[in-house]
CSV table of C-alpha atoms in Angstrom, one decimal:
chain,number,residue,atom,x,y,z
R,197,UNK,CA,120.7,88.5,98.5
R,198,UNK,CA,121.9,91.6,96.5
R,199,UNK,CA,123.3,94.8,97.6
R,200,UNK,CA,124.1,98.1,96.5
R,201,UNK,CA,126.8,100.2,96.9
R,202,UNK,CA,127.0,103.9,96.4
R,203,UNK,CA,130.4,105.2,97.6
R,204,UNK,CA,129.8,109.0,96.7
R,205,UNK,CA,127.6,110.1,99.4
R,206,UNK,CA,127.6,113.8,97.9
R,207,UNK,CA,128.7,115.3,94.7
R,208,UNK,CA,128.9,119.1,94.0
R,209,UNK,CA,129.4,120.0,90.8
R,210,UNK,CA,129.0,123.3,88.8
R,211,UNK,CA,126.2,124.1,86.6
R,212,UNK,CA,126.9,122.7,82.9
R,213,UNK,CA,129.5,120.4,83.9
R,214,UNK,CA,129.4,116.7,83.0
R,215,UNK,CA,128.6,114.4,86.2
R,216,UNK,CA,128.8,110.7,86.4
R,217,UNK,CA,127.0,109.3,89.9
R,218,UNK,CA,128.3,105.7,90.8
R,219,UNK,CA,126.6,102.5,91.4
R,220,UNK,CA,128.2,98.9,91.9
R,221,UNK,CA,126.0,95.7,92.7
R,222,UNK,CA,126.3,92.7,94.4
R,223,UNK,CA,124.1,89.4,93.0
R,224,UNK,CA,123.8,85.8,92.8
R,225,UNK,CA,121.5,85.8,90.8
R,226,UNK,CA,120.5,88.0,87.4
R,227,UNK,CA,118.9,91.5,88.6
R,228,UNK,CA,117.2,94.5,87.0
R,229,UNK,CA,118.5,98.0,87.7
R,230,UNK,CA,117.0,101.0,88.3
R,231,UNK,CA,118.0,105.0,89.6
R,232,UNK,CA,115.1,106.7,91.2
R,233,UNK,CA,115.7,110.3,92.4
R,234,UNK,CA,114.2,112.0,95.0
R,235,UNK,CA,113.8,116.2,95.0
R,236,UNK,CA,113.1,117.6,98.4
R,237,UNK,CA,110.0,117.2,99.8
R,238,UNK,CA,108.9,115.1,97.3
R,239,UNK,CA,108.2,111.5,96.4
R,240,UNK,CA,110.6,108.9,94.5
R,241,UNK,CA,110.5,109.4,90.8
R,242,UNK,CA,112.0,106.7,88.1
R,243,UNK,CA,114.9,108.4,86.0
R,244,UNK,CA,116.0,104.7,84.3
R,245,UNK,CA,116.0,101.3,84.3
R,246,UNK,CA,117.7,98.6,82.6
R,247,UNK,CA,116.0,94.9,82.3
R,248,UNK,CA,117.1,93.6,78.8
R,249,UNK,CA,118.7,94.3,75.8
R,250,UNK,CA,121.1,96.9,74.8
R,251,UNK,CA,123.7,98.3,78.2
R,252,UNK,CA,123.0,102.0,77.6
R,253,UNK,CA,119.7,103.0,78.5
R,254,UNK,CA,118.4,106.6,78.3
R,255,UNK,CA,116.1,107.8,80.7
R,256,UNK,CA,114.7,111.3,81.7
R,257,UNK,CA,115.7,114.6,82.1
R,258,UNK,CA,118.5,114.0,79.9
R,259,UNK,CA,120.2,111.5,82.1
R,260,UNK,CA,121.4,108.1,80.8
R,261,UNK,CA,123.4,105.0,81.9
R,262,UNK,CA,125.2,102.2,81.2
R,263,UNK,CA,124.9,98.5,82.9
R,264,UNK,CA,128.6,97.1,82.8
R,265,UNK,CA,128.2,93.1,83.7
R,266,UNK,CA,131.6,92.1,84.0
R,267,UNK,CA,132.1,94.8,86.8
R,268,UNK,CA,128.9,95.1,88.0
R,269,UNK,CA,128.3,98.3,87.9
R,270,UNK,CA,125.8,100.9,86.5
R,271,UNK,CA,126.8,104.6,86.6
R,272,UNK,CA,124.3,107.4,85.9
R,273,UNK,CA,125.4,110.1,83.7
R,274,UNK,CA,124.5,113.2,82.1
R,275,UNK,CA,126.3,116.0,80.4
R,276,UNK,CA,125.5,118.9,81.2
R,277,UNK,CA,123.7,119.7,84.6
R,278,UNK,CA,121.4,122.4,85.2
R,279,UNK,CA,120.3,123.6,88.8
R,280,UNK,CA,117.2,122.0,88.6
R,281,UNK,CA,119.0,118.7,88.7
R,282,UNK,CA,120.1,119.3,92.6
R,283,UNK,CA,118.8,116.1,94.2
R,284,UNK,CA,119.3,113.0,96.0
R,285,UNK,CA,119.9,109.7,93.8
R,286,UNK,CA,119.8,106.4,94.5
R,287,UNK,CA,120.6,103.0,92.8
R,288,UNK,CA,118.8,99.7,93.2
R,289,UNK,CA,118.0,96.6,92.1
R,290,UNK,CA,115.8,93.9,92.0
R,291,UNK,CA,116.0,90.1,91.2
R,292,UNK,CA,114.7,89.0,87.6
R,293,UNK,CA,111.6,86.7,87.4
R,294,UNK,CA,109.7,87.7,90.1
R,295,UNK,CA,109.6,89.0,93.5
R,296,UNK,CA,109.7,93.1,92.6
R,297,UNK,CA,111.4,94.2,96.2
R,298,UNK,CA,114.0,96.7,95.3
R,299,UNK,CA,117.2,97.2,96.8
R,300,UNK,CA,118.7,100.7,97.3
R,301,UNK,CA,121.9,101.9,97.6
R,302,UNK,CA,122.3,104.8,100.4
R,303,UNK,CA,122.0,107.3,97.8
R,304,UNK,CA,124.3,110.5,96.5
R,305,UNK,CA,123.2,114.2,97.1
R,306,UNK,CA,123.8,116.0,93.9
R,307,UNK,CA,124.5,119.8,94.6
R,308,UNK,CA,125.0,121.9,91.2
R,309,UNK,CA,126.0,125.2,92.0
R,310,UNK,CA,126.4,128.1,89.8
U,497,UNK,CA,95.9,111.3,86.8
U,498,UNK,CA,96.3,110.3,90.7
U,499,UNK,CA,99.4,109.0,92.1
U,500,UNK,CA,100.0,107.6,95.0
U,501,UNK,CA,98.6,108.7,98.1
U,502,UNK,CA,99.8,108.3,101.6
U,503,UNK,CA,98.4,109.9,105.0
U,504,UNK,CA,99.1,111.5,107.1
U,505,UNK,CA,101.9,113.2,105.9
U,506,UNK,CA,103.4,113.6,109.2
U,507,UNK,CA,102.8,111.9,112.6
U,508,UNK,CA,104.4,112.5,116.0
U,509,UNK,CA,103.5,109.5,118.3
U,510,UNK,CA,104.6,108.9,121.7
U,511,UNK,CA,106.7,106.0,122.9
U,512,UNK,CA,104.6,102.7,123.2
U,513,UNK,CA,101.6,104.4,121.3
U,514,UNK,CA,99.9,102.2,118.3
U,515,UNK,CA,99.9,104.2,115.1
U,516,UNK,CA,98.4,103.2,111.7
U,517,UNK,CA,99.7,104.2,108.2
U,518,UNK,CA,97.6,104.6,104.9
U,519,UNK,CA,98.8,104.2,101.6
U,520,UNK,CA,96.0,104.8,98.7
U,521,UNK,CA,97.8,103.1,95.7
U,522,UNK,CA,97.5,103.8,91.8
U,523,UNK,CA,94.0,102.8,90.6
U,524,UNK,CA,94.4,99.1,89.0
U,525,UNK,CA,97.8,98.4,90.7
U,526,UNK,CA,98.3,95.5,91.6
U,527,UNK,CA,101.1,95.4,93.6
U,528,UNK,CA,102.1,97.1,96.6
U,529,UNK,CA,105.2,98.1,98.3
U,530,UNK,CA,106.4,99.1,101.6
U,531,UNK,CA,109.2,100.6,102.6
U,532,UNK,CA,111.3,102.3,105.7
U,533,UNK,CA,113.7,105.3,104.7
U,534,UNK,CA,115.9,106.2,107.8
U,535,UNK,CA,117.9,109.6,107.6
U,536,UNK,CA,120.9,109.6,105.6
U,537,UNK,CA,119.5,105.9,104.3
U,538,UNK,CA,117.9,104.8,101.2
U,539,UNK,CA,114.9,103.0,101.0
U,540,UNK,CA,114.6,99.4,103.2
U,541,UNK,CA,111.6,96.9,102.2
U,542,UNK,CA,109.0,95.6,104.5
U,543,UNK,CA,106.4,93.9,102.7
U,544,UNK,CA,105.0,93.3,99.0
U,545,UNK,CA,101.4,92.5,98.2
U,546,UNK,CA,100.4,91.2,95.7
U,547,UNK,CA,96.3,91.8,95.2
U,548,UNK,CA,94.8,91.3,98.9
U,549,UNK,CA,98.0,88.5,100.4
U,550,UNK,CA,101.6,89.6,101.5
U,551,UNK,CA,103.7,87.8,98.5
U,552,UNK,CA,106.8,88.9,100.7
U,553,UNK,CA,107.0,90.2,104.2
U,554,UNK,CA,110.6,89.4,104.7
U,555,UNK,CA,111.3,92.7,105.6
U,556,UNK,CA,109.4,93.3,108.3
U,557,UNK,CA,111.4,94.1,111.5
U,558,UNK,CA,109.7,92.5,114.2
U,559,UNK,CA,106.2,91.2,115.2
U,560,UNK,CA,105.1,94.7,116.0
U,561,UNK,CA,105.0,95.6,112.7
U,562,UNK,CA,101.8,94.4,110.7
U,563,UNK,CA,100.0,95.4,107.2
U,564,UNK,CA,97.0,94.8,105.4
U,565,UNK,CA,95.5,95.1,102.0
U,566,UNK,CA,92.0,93.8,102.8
U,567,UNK,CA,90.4,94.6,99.2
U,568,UNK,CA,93.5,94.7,96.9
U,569,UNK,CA,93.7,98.1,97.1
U,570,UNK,CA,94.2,100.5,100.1
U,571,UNK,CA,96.6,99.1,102.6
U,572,UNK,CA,97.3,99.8,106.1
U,573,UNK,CA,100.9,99.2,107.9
U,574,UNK,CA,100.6,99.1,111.1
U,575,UNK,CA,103.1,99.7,114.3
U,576,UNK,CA,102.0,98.1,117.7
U,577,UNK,CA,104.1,99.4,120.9
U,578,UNK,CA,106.2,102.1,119.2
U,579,UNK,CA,109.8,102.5,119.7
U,580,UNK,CA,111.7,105.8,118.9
U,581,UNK,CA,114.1,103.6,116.5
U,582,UNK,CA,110.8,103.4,114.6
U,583,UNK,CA,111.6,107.1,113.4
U,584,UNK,CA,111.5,107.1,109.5
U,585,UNK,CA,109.5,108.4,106.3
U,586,UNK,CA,107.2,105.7,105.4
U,587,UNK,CA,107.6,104.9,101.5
U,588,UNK,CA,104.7,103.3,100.3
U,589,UNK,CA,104.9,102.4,96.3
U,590,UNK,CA,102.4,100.4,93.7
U,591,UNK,CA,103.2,98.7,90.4
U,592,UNK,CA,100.5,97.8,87.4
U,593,UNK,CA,100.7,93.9,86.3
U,594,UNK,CA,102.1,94.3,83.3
U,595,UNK,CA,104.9,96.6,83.8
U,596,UNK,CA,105.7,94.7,87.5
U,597,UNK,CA,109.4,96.2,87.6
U,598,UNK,CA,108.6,100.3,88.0
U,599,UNK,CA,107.4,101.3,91.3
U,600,UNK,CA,105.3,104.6,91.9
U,601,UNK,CA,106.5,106.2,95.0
U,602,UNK,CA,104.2,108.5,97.1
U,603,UNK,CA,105.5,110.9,99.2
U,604,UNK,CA,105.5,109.1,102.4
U,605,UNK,CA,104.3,109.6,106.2
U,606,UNK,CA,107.2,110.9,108.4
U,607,UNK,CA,107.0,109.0,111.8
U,608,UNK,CA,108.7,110.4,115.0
U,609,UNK,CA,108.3,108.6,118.6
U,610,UNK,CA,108.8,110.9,121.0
């Protein structure tokens, strides 16, 4: 089974500030990662994911982040923040080679304030 | 182009009342996800289809809880007897074939049991 911990359940931060959101994994087996975030009233929305290939892995709105095997971890990051990024993030994972369930972490709220 | 539908948006059900969920997936997706968000939770699974059979319904709570895909596309969840610990938004999300590891999200049906 795998399992996701996000330990920052809300992050303020002011607008054009750096921000790093944390995610650590537990797995027996190789898994894919993903951050979806979710702005209010609205559905889930893919930022990143990583499956293969190079550890830092760009994905939209300017965010990127970087899979770390050796401590399982795979924090999102972006470096400057603008108030439209106020939203709630969450990590997850799925196995590799089949079976496409993900696993979510509880998520972080990300407040940027001016 | 369309995303993900699900309806209703919102339902208020009384205790022991059967309710029925739609989800309206991404033309030519395959695959089919639910899931249960509880407040101040991220995302759990309940059941995967893929085409018209449940690949994985190893997240399904309890034998009140039952879905369908009949035609490989729309699918139904559906909640017999309900309980007000069934209170949650109601993720459903769809994947193409060939990209099998990103999940569409729609919005979701908030449930409350009164």
């Amino acid at each position: 089974a795998q399992s996701v911990t996000q330990l920052d359940s809300q992050v303020p931060v002011f607008e054009e500030a750096p921000v790093e959101l944390r995610c650590n994994y537990s797995s027996s087996v190789s898994v894919y990662l993903f951050w979806y975030v979710q702005y209010p009233n609205q559905g889930l929305q893919l930022l990143l994911k990583y499956l293969s290939g190079s550890t830092l892995v760009k994905g939209i709105n300017g965010f990127e982040a970087e899979f770390n095997k050796s401590q399982t971890s795979f924090h999102l990051r972006k470096p400057s923040v603008h108030i439209s990024d106020t939203a709630e993030y969450f990590c997850a994972v799925s196995k590799t080679g089949g079976g496409n369930k993900l696993t979510f972490g509880t998520g972080t709220q990300l407040k940027v304030e001016l | 182009g369309a995303g993900v539908s699900q309806t209703p948006s919102n339902k208020v059900t009384e205790k022991g009342k059967y309710v029925e969920l739609r989800c309206d997936p991404i033309s030519g997706h395959t695959a089919l996800y639910w899931y249960r968000q509880s407040l101040g939770q991220g995302p759990e699974f309940l059941i995967y289809f893929q085409g018209t059979g449940a690949a994985d319904d190893s997240g399904l709570p309890n034998d009140r809880f039952f879905a369908v895909r009949p035609e490989g596309s729309v699918s139904t969840l559906k909640i017999q007897r309900t309980e007000r610990g069934d209170s949650a938004v109601y993720l459903c999300a769809s994947s193409p074939e060939d990209r099998g590891n990103e999940a569409f999200f729609g919005q979701g049906t908030r449930l409350t049991v009164v």
